[in-house]
Coordinates of N, CA and C in Angstrom, one line a residue:
M66 N 25.5 -15.0 29.7 CA 24.4 -15.6 28.8 C 23.5 -14.5 28.2
A67 N 23.1 -13.4 29.2 CA 22.2 -12.6 28.7 C 22.9 -11.4 27.7
E68 N 24.4 -11.2 28.0 CA 25.0 -10.3 27.2 C 25.4 -11.0 25.9
G69 N 25.5 -12.4 25.7 CA 25.6 -13.1 24.7 C 24.4 -13.0 23.7
D70 N 23.1 -13.3 24.4 CA 21.9 -13.1 23.6 C 21.6 -11.6 23.0
N71 N 22.1 -10.6 23.9 CA 22.0 -9.2 23.3 C 22.9 -8.8 22.1
K72 N 24.0 -9.7 22.4 CA 24.9 -9.3 21.1 C 24.5 -10.0 19.8
S73 N 23.9 -11.2 19.9 CA 23.4 -11.8 19.0 C 22.1 -11.1 18.3
A74 N 21.3 -10.6 19.1 CA 20.1 -9.8 18.8 C 20.7 -8.4 17.9
N75 N 21.7 -7.9 18.4 CA 22.0 -6.6 17.9 C 22.9 -7.0 16.5
M76 N 23.5 -8.0 16.5 CA 24.1 -8.4 15.1 C 23.1 -8.8 14.2
L77 N 22.1 -9.5 14.6 CA 20.9 -9.8 13.7 C 20.3 -8.5 13.1
F78 N 19.9 -7.7 14.2 CA 19.3 -6.3 13.7 C 20.1 -5.5 12.9
G79 N 21.6 -5.5 13.1 CA 22.4 -5.0 12.5 C 22.4 -5.3 10.8
N80 N 22.4 -6.6 10.5 CA 22.5 -7.2 9.3 C 21.1 -6.9 8.4
V81 N 20.3 -7.1 9.5 CA 18.6 -6.9 8.6 C 18.7 -5.4 8.4
Y82 N 19.2 -4.4 8.9 CA 19.2 -3.0 8.5 C 20.1 -2.8 7.4
N83 N 21.3 -3.5 7.4 CA 22.2 -3.3 6.4 C 21.4 -3.9 5.1
L84 N 21.0 -4.9 5.3 CA 20.2 -5.4 3.9 C 19.1 -4.6 3.4
Q85 N 18.5 -3.9 4.3 CA 17.3 -3.3 4.1 C 17.8 -1.8 3.4
A86 N 18.9 -1.4 4.0 CA 19.7 -0.4 3.3 C 20.1 -0.5 1.8
Q87 N 20.6 -1.7 1.7 CA 20.9 -2.0 0.2 C 19.9 -2.0 -0.8
E88 N 18.8 -2.8 0.0 CA 17.7 -3.0 -1.0 C 17.0 -1.6 -1.4
T89 N 17.0 -0.6 -0.3 CA 16.5 0.8 -0.6 C 17.5 1.5 -1.8
A90 N 18.8 1.4 -1.7 CA 19.6 2.0 -2.4 C 19.5 1.3 -3.9
Q91 N 19.3 0.1 -4.2 CA 18.9 -0.7 -5.5 C 17.7 0.0 -5.9
L92 N 16.6 -0.1 -5.1 CA 15.4 0.5 -5.8 C 15.4 2.0 -5.8
E93 N 16.3 2.9 -5.2 CA 16.3 4.3 -5.7 C 17.0 4.4 -7.1
E94 N 18.1 3.4 -7.4 CA 18.8 3.5 -8.4 C 17.6 3.0 -9.9
Q95 N 17.1 2.0 -9.4 CA 16.2 1.5 -10.5 C 14.9 2.4 -10.8
L96 N 14.5 3.3 -9.7 CA 13.3 4.3 -10.1 C 14.0 5.6 -10.1
Q97 N 15.1 6.0 -10.5 CA 15.7 7.1 -10.5 C 15.0 7.9 -11.8
G98 N 14.9 7.5 -12.9 CA 14.1 7.9 -13.8 C 12.7 8.3 -13.5
W99 N 12.1 7.7 -12.5 CA 10.7 8.0 -12.3 C 10.5 8.8 -11.1
G100 N 11.9 9.6 -10.5 CA 11.8 10.0 -9.6 C 10.9 11.4 -9.2
E101 N 10.8 12.3 -10.3 CA 9.9 13.4 -10.5 C 8.6 12.9 -10.5
V102 N 8.3 11.9 -11.1 CA 6.8 11.5 -11.2 C 6.3 10.8 -9.8
I103 N 7.1 10.1 -9.1 CA 6.9 9.6 -7.8 C 6.6 10.6 -6.9
L104 N 7.6 11.7 -6.7 CA 7.4 12.6 -5.9 C 5.8 13.4 -6.1
A105 N 5.5 13.9 -7.4 CA 4.3 14.4 -7.8 C 3.1 13.7 -7.2
G106 N 3.1 12.2 -7.5 CA 2.2 11.4 -7.1 C 2.1 11.3 -5.4
D107 N 3.2 11.5 -5.0 CA 3.3 11.3 -3.5 C 2.5 12.4 -2.9
R108 N 2.7 13.7 -3.4 CA 2.0 14.9 -3.0 C 0.6 14.9 -3.2
V109 N 0.3 14.2 -4.4 CA -1.1 14.0 -4.6 C -1.8 13.1 -3.6
V110 N -1.3 11.9 -3.3 CA -1.9 10.9 -2.4 C -1.8 11.3 -1.0
R111 N -0.8 12.2 -0.7 CA -1.0 12.7 0.7 C -1.7 14.1 0.9
W112 N -2.3 14.4 -0.2 CA -3.4 15.7 0.0 C -2.6 16.9 0.5
E113 N -1.3 17.4 -0.4 CA -0.7 18.4 0.1 C -1.8 19.6 -0.2
K114 N -2.6 19.6 -1.2 CA -3.6 20.6 -1.3 C -4.8 20.2 -1.0
A115 N -5.7 21.1 -0.7 CA -7.2 20.8 -0.4 C -7.9 20.1 -1.5
W116 N -7.7 20.4 -2.8 CA -8.5 19.9 -4.1 C -7.8 18.6 -4.4
F117 N -6.8 18.2 -3.9 CA -6.2 16.8 -4.3 C -7.0 15.7 -4.3
P118 N -7.7 15.6 -3.2 CA -8.6 14.1 -3.0 C -9.8 14.4 -4.0
G119 N -10.5 15.6 -4.3 CA -11.5 15.5 -5.2 C -11.0 15.2 -6.7
A120 N -9.7 15.8 -7.0 CA -9.1 15.6 -8.3 C -8.9 14.0 -8.4
L121 N -8.5 13.4 -7.2 CA -8.0 12.1 -7.4 C -9.3 11.1 -7.4
M122 N -10.3 11.4 -7.0 CA -11.5 10.5 -6.9 C -12.1 10.8 -8.4
G123 N -12.0 12.0 -8.8 CA -12.7 12.4 -10.3 C -11.9 11.7 -11.3
A124 N -10.5 11.7 -11.3 CA -9.8 11.2 -12.2 C -10.2 9.4 -12.2
T125 N -10.3 8.9 -10.9 CA -10.4 7.5 -10.7 C -11.7 7.0 -11.4
T126 N -12.8 7.9 -11.0 CA -14.1 7.8 -11.5 C -14.3 7.8 -12.8
L127 N -13.6 8.8 -13.3 CA -13.7 9.1 -15.1 C -12.9 7.6 -15.7
L128 N -12.0 7.1 -15.1 CA -11.2 6.1 -15.8 C -12.2 4.7 -15.7
F129 N -12.9 4.7 -14.3 CA -13.6 3.4 -14.3 C -15.1 3.7 -15.3
L130 N -15.4 4.9 -15.3 CA -16.6 5.0 -16.2 C -16.3 4.8 -17.8
M131 N -15.0 5.2 -18.2 CA -14.7 4.7 -19.6 C -14.5 3.2 -19.6
I132 N -14.0 2.5 -18.6 CA -13.9 1.0 -18.7 C -15.1 0.4 -18.7
Y133 N -16.3 1.0 -18.1 CA -17.7 0.6 -17.8 C -18.4 0.9 -19.2
Y134 N -18.0 2.1 -19.8 CA -18.5 2.2 -21.2 C -18.1 1.2 -22.2
L135 N -16.8 1.3 -22.3 CA -16.2 0.3 -23.5 C -16.6 -0.9 -23.2
D136 N -16.4 -1.5 -22.0 CA -16.7 -2.8 -21.6 C -15.8 -3.8 -22.4
P137 N -14.5 -3.5 -22.0 CA -13.5 -4.4 -23.1 C -13.5 -5.9 -22.3
S138 N -13.0 -6.8 -23.1 CA -12.7 -8.1 -22.7 C -11.7 -8.3 -21.8
V139 N -11.6 -9.4 -21.2 CA -10.3 -9.4 -20.2 C -9.2 -9.6 -21.0
L140 N -8.9 -10.1 -22.2 CA -7.8 -10.2 -22.8 C -7.4 -8.8 -23.3
T141 N -8.4 -7.9 -23.8 CA -8.2 -6.7 -24.3 C -7.7 -5.8 -23.1
G142 N -8.3 -6.0 -21.9 CA -8.1 -4.9 -20.8 C -6.8 -5.3 -20.6
L143 N -6.3 -6.6 -20.4 CA -5.0 -6.8 -20.1 C -3.8 -6.4 -20.9
S144 N -4.0 -6.5 -22.2 CA -3.2 -6.1 -23.5 C -3.2 -4.4 -23.3
C145 N -4.1 -3.8 -23.2 CA -4.1 -2.6 -23.0 C -3.2 -2.0 -21.8
S146 N -3.6 -2.7 -20.9 CA -2.8 -2.4 -19.5 C -1.3 -2.6 -19.6
V147 N -0.8 -3.5 -20.1 CA 0.6 -4.1 -20.6 C 1.3 -2.8 -21.5
M148 N 0.5 -2.5 -22.5 CA 0.9 -1.6 -23.3 C 1.1 -0.3 -22.8
L149 N 0.1 0.1 -21.9 CA 0.3 1.4 -21.3 C 1.7 1.3 -20.4
L150 N 1.8 0.3 -19.5 CA 2.8 0.0 -18.6 C 4.1 0.2 -19.6
C151 N 3.9 -0.5 -20.7 CA 5.5 -0.6 -21.6 C 5.6 1.0 -21.9
L152 N 4.8 1.8 -22.3 CA 4.8 2.9 -22.9 C 5.3 4.1 -21.9
A153 N 4.7 3.9 -20.7 CA 5.1 4.7 -19.7 C 6.5 4.3 -19.1
D154 N 7.0 3.2 -19.3 CA 8.5 2.8 -18.8 C 9.2 3.4 -19.9
Y155 N 9.1 3.6 -21.0 CA 9.9 4.0 -22.2 C 9.9 5.7 -22.2
L156 N 8.6 6.2 -22.0 CA 8.4 7.7 -22.1 C 8.8 8.4 -20.9
V157 N 8.5 7.9 -19.5 CA 8.5 8.8 -18.6 C 9.8 9.1 -18.0
P158 N 10.9 8.0 -18.1 CA 12.3 8.7 -17.8 C 12.8 9.7 -19.1
T159 N 12.4 9.6 -20.1 CA 12.8 10.4 -21.0 C 12.2 11.8 -20.9
L160 N 10.9 11.9 -20.8 CA 10.3 13.1 -20.7 C 10.1 14.0 -19.3
A161 N 10.1 13.1 -18.2 CA 10.0 13.7 -16.7 C 11.0 14.7 -16.6
P162 N 12.2 14.7 -17.1 CA 13.5 15.8 -16.8 C 13.0 17.0 -17.5
R163 N 12.5 16.7 -18.6 CA 11.9 18.1 -19.5 C 10.9 18.6 -18.9
V164 N 9.8 17.9 -18.3 CA 8.7 18.5 -17.8 C 8.7 19.0 -16.4
F165 N 9.5 18.6 -15.7 CA 9.6 19.1 -14.2 C 11.2 19.5 -14.1
G166 N 12.0 19.5 -14.9 CA 13.0 19.9 -14.6 C 14.2 19.4 -13.8
S167 N 15.3 18.8 -14.4 CA 16.0 17.9 -13.6 C 16.9 19.0 -12.6
N168 N 17.0 20.4 -13.2 CA 17.8 21.2 -12.1 C 17.1 21.7 -10.7
K169 N 16.0 21.4 -10.9 CA 15.0 21.6 -9.6 C 15.1 20.7 -8.6
W170 N 15.8 19.6 -8.6 CA 15.9 18.2 -7.7 C 16.6 18.9 -6.5
T171 N 15.9 19.1 -5.4 CA 16.7 19.6 -4.1 C 17.0 18.4 -3.2
T172 N 17.6 18.8 -2.1 CA 18.1 17.6 -1.0 C 16.8 17.4 -0.4
E173 N 16.0 18.2 -0.1 CA 14.6 17.8 0.6 C 13.8 16.8 -0.2
Q174 N 13.7 17.0 -1.8 CA 13.1 15.8 -2.7 C 13.8 14.5 -2.6
Q175 N 15.2 14.6 -2.7 CA 16.1 13.4 -2.5 C 15.8 12.7 -1.2
Q176 N 15.7 13.4 -0.1 CA 15.3 12.7 1.1 C 14.0 12.2 1.3
R177 N 13.0 12.7 0.5 CA 11.5 12.2 0.5 C 11.5 11.0 -0.6
F178 N 12.3 11.2 -1.6 CA 12.4 9.9 -2.6 C 13.0 8.8 -1.9
H179 N 14.0 9.1 -0.8 CA 14.7 8.0 -0.2 C 13.6 7.3 0.8
E180 N 12.8 8.2 1.4 CA 11.8 7.8 2.3 C 10.8 6.7 1.7
I181 N 10.4 7.3 0.5 CA 9.4 6.6 -0.2 C 10.0 5.1 -0.7
C182 N 11.3 5.0 -1.1 CA 12.0 3.8 -1.6 C 12.0 2.9 -0.2
G183 N 12.2 3.6 0.6 CA 12.4 2.8 2.2 C 11.0 2.2 2.4
N184 N 10.1 3.1 2.3 CA 8.8 2.5 2.8 C 8.3 1.4 1.6
L185 N 8.5 1.4 0.6 CA 8.3 0.5 -0.3 C 9.1 -1.0 -0.1
V186 N 10.4 -0.9 0.3 CA 11.1 -2.0 0.7 C 10.5 -2.8 1.9
K187 N 10.2 -1.8 2.9 CA 9.5 -2.2 4.1 C 8.2 -3.0 3.9
T188 N 7.4 -2.4 3.0 CA 6.1 -3.0 2.6 C 6.4 -4.4 1.9
Q189 N 7.1 -4.4 0.8 CA 7.8 -5.6 0.3 C 8.2 -6.6 1.3
R190 N 8.8 -6.2 2.4 CA 9.5 -7.3 3.2 C 8.3 -7.7 4.3
R191 N 7.4 -7.0 4.5 CA 6.1 -7.4 5.3 C 5.4 -8.4 4.3
V192 N 5.1 -8.2 3.2 CA 4.3 -9.1 2.3 C 5.1 -10.3 2.3
V193 N 6.5 -10.5 2.1 CA 7.3 -11.7 2.3 C 7.2 -12.3 3.5
G194 N 7.1 -11.5 4.7 CA 7.0 -12.1 6.0 C 5.7 -12.6 6.4
W195 N 4.7 -12.3 5.7 CA 3.3 -12.6 5.8 C 3.1 -14.2 5.1
W196 N 3.8 -14.1 3.9 CA 3.7 -15.3 3.1 C 4.6 -16.5 3.7
K197 N 5.7 -16.0 4.2 CA 6.4 -16.9 5.2 C 5.6 -17.5 6.4
R198 N 4.8 -16.7 6.9 CA 4.2 -17.0 7.9 C 2.8 -17.9 7.4
L199 N 2.2 -17.6 6.4 CA 1.4 -18.8 5.9 C 1.9 -20.0 5.8
C200 N 3.1 -20.1 5.0 CA 3.7 -21.3 4.8 C 4.2 -22.1 6.0
A201 N 4.3 -21.3 7.2 CA 4.8 -21.9 8.3 C 3.7 -22.5 9.1
L202 N 2.5 -21.8 8.8 CA 1.2 -22.3 9.4 C 0.8 -23.4 8.8
K203 N 0.9 -23.4 7.4 CA 0.6 -24.7 6.7 C 1.5 -26.2 6.9
E204 N 2.7 -25.8 7.4 CA 3.5 -26.9 7.8 C 3.3 -27.2 9.3
E205 N 3.0 -26.3 10.1 CA 3.0 -26.6 11.5 C 1.4 -27.1 12.0
K206 N 0.3 -26.1 11.4 CA -0.9 -26.4 11.7 C -2.0 -26.5 10.6
P207 N -1.6 -27.7 9.6 CA -2.2 -27.7 8.3 C -3.8 -27.6 8.6
K208 N -4.6 -28.2 9.6 CA -6.1 -28.1 9.7 C -6.3 -26.6 9.7
M209 N -5.8 -25.9 10.7 CA -6.1 -24.6 10.9 C -5.8 -23.7 9.4
Y210 N -4.7 -23.9 8.9 CA -4.5 -23.4 7.5 C -5.6 -23.6 6.4
F211 N -6.0 -24.8 6.5 CA -7.1 -25.4 5.5 C -8.3 -24.4 5.9
A212 N -8.8 -24.5 7.2 CA -9.9 -23.8 7.6 C -10.0 -22.2 7.3
S213 N -8.8 -21.8 7.5 CA -8.7 -20.2 7.5 C -8.7 -19.8 5.9
V214 N -7.9 -20.8 5.0 CA -7.9 -20.3 3.7 C -9.1 -20.3 2.9
I215 N -9.9 -21.5 3.3 CA -11.1 -21.9 2.7 C -12.1 -21.0 3.1
S216 N -12.3 -20.6 4.3 CA -13.1 -19.6 4.9 C -13.1 -18.4 4.3
S217 N -11.8 -17.8 4.1 CA -11.4 -16.6 3.5 C -11.8 -16.4 2.1
L218 N -11.5 -17.5 1.3 CA -11.7 -17.7 -0.2 C -13.2 -17.5 -0.4
L219 N -14.1 -18.4 0.6 CA -15.6 -18.3 0.3 C -16.2 -17.0 0.6
A220 N -15.5 -16.3 1.5 CA -16.1 -14.9 2.1 C -15.8 -14.1 1.1
V221 N -14.5 -14.0 0.2 CA -14.4 -13.5 -1.1 C -15.0 -13.7 -2.3
A222 N -15.5 -14.9 -2.2 CA -16.4 -15.4 -3.5 C -17.6 -14.9 -3.3
W223 N -18.4 -15.2 -2.0 CA -19.6 -14.5 -1.6 C -19.8 -12.9 -1.9
I224 N -18.8 -12.1 -1.6 CA -18.8 -10.8 -1.8 C -18.6 -10.4 -3.4
G225 N -17.8 -11.2 -4.1 CA -17.9 -11.1 -5.8 C -19.1 -11.4 -6.1
Q226 N -19.8 -12.3 -5.7 CA -21.1 -12.7 -6.3 C -22.0 -11.8 -5.9
Q227 N -22.0 -11.0 -4.9 CA -23.0 -9.8 -4.5 C -22.7 -8.5 -5.2
V228 N -21.5 -8.3 -5.3 CA -21.2 -6.8 -5.9 C -20.5 -7.2 -7.1
H229 N -20.8 -6.3 -8.0 CA -20.2 -6.3 -9.4 C -18.7 -6.1 -9.5
N230 N -18.2 -6.8 -10.4 CA -16.7 -6.9 -10.1 C -16.0 -5.4 -10.5
L231 N -16.6 -4.5 -11.4 CA -16.1 -3.4 -11.7 C -16.3 -2.6 -10.3
L232 N -17.4 -2.7 -9.7 CA -17.7 -1.8 -8.6 C -16.8 -2.1 -7.6
L233 N -16.5 -3.4 -7.2 CA -15.6 -3.9 -6.4 C -14.2 -3.4 -6.4
T234 N -13.8 -3.4 -7.6 CA -12.5 -3.0 -8.0 C -12.3 -1.4 -7.8
Y235 N -13.3 -0.7 -8.1 CA -13.5 0.7 -8.0 C -13.4 1.0 -6.5
L236 N -14.1 0.7 -5.8 CA -14.1 1.0 -4.5 C -12.6 0.6 -3.7
L237 N -12.0 -0.6 -4.2 CA -10.7 -1.0 -3.6 C -9.6 -0.2 -4.1
V238 N -9.7 0.3 -5.3 CA -8.6 1.3 -5.9 C -8.9 2.7 -5.1
S239 N -10.1 3.0 -5.1 CA -10.5 4.2 -4.3 C -10.0 4.4 -2.9
F240 N -10.2 3.2 -2.4 CA -9.7 3.1 -0.8 C -8.2 3.2 -0.8
L241 N -7.5 2.4 -1.5 CA -6.0 2.4 -1.6 C -5.3 3.5 -2.0
L242 N -6.1 4.5 -2.9 CA -5.6 5.8 -3.2 C -5.5 6.8 -2.2
L243 N -6.7 6.7 -1.5 CA -7.1 7.7 -0.3 C -6.4 7.3 1.2
L244 N -6.0 6.1 0.9 CA -5.5 5.6 2.4 C -4.2 6.2 2.6
P245 N -3.0 6.8 1.7 CA -2.1 7.6 2.4 C -2.5 8.9 3.0
G246 N -3.5 9.5 2.2 CA -4.0 10.9 2.9 C -4.7 10.8 4.1
L247 N -5.7 9.8 4.2 CA -6.2 9.6 5.5 C -5.5 9.3 6.7
N248 N -4.4 8.5 6.3 CA -3.3 8.3 7.3 C -2.5 9.7 7.7
Q249 N -2.2 10.3 6.6 CA -1.4 11.5 6.8 C -2.0 12.6 7.3
H250 N -3.6 12.8 7.6 CA -4.1 13.8 8.1 C -4.8 13.4 9.5
G251 N -4.6 11.9 9.8 CA -4.8 11.4 11.2 C -6.5 11.1 11.2
V252 N -7.1 10.9 10.1 CA -8.5 10.5 9.8 C -8.6 8.8 10.6
I253 N -7.5 8.2 10.0 CA -7.7 6.7 10.5 C -7.4 6.7 11.9
S254 N -6.5 7.2 12.5 CA -5.9 7.1 13.9 C -7.1 7.7 14.6
K255 N -8.0 8.7 14.2 CA -8.9 9.4 15.0 C -10.0 8.5 15.0
Y256 N -10.6 7.8 14.0 CA -11.7 6.8 14.1 C -11.4 5.4 14.8
A257 N -10.0 5.3 14.4 CA -9.6 3.9 15.2 C -9.7 4.1 16.8
S258 N -9.1 5.3 17.2 CA -9.2 5.7 18.7 C -10.9 5.6 19.2
M259 N -11.8 6.2 18.3 CA -13.0 6.2 18.6 C -13.6 4.7 19.0
A260 N -13.3 4.3 17.6 CA -13.8 2.5 17.7 C -13.3 2.0 19.1
K261 N -11.9 2.2 19.4 CA -11.3 1.7 20.7 C -12.1 1.9 21.9
R262 N -12.5 3.2 22.1 CA -13.1 3.7 23.2 C -14.3 3.1 23.3
E263 N -15.0 3.1 22.1 CA -16.5 2.5 22.3 C -16.4 1.0 22.8
I264 N -15.5 0.1 22.3 CA -15.3 -1.2 22.6 C -15.0 -1.2 23.9
N265 N -14.3 -0.3 24.6 CA -13.6 -0.5 26.0 C -15.1 -0.2 26.6
K266 N -15.9 0.9 26.4 CA -17.0 1.0 26.9 C -18.1 -0.3 27.1
L267 N -17.9 -0.8 26.1 CA -19.0 -2.0 25.8 C -18.4 -3.1 27.0
L268 N -17.1 -3.3 26.9 CA -16.3 -4.3 27.8 C -16.8 -3.8 29.1
K269 N -16.6 -2.6 29.6 CA -16.7 -2.2 31.0 C -18.4 -2.4 31.5
Q270 N -19.1 -2.4 30.5 CA -20.5 -2.2 30.7 C -20.8 -3.7 31.1
K271 N -20.1 -4.6 30.1 CA -20.3 -6.0 30.2 C -19.8 -6.7 31.4
E272 N -18.7 -6.2 31.9 CA -18.0 -6.5 33.3 C -19.1 -6.3 34.7
K273 N -19.6 -5.1 34.4 CA -20.5 -4.5 35.3 C -21.6 -5.3 35.6
K274 N -22.2 -5.8 34.4 CA -23.5 -6.6 34.2 C -23.1 -8.0 34.9
N275 N -21.8 -8.5 34.8 CA -21.7 -9.9 35.1 C -21.4 -9.8 36.8
E276 N -20.9 -8.5 37.2 CA -20.7 -8.5 38.7 C -22.0 -8.4 39.4

């Protein structure tokens, strides 16, 4: 019985791995024209050079200052964003090989590009998994689902009311852009371990007081 369960688990794992490999290969093919740009952006967000975080935050701040100064309407901002995306989708695959040089594409770069695409596929699958869990919670425990969703939305609405929308967006975008570098240089794990130690100390002190 145990052997049968192990075989089924191995087959399921193998199927998931094969499906993920296929999705990664498809994504690599779709993003092949963006390869050089993606690798350059990856080097920036992972802080391969000491001045990359400052340049990243400077560019982000300048962009949001422009938006604040121009103060476009929602429709204008949406139209300009889609227009820039369309221009990038047309120009980047054409200009990137000329700017970066397609003959400089090495095995190491190809491997890193494969890792990035694999991470994107994993992130997509995690998001889908979270959505399925939320749908399952709605079906199995509708009261808990209702309470969780309403309380979360109320908290977000309250935060949005207290903080300016543009400032909130700036903080969120800045955090997401700095997150890979913080993770790469161990900043997150460092402060997470510090917080864990402090929590353990508080719990031990509480246990001693109860004794």
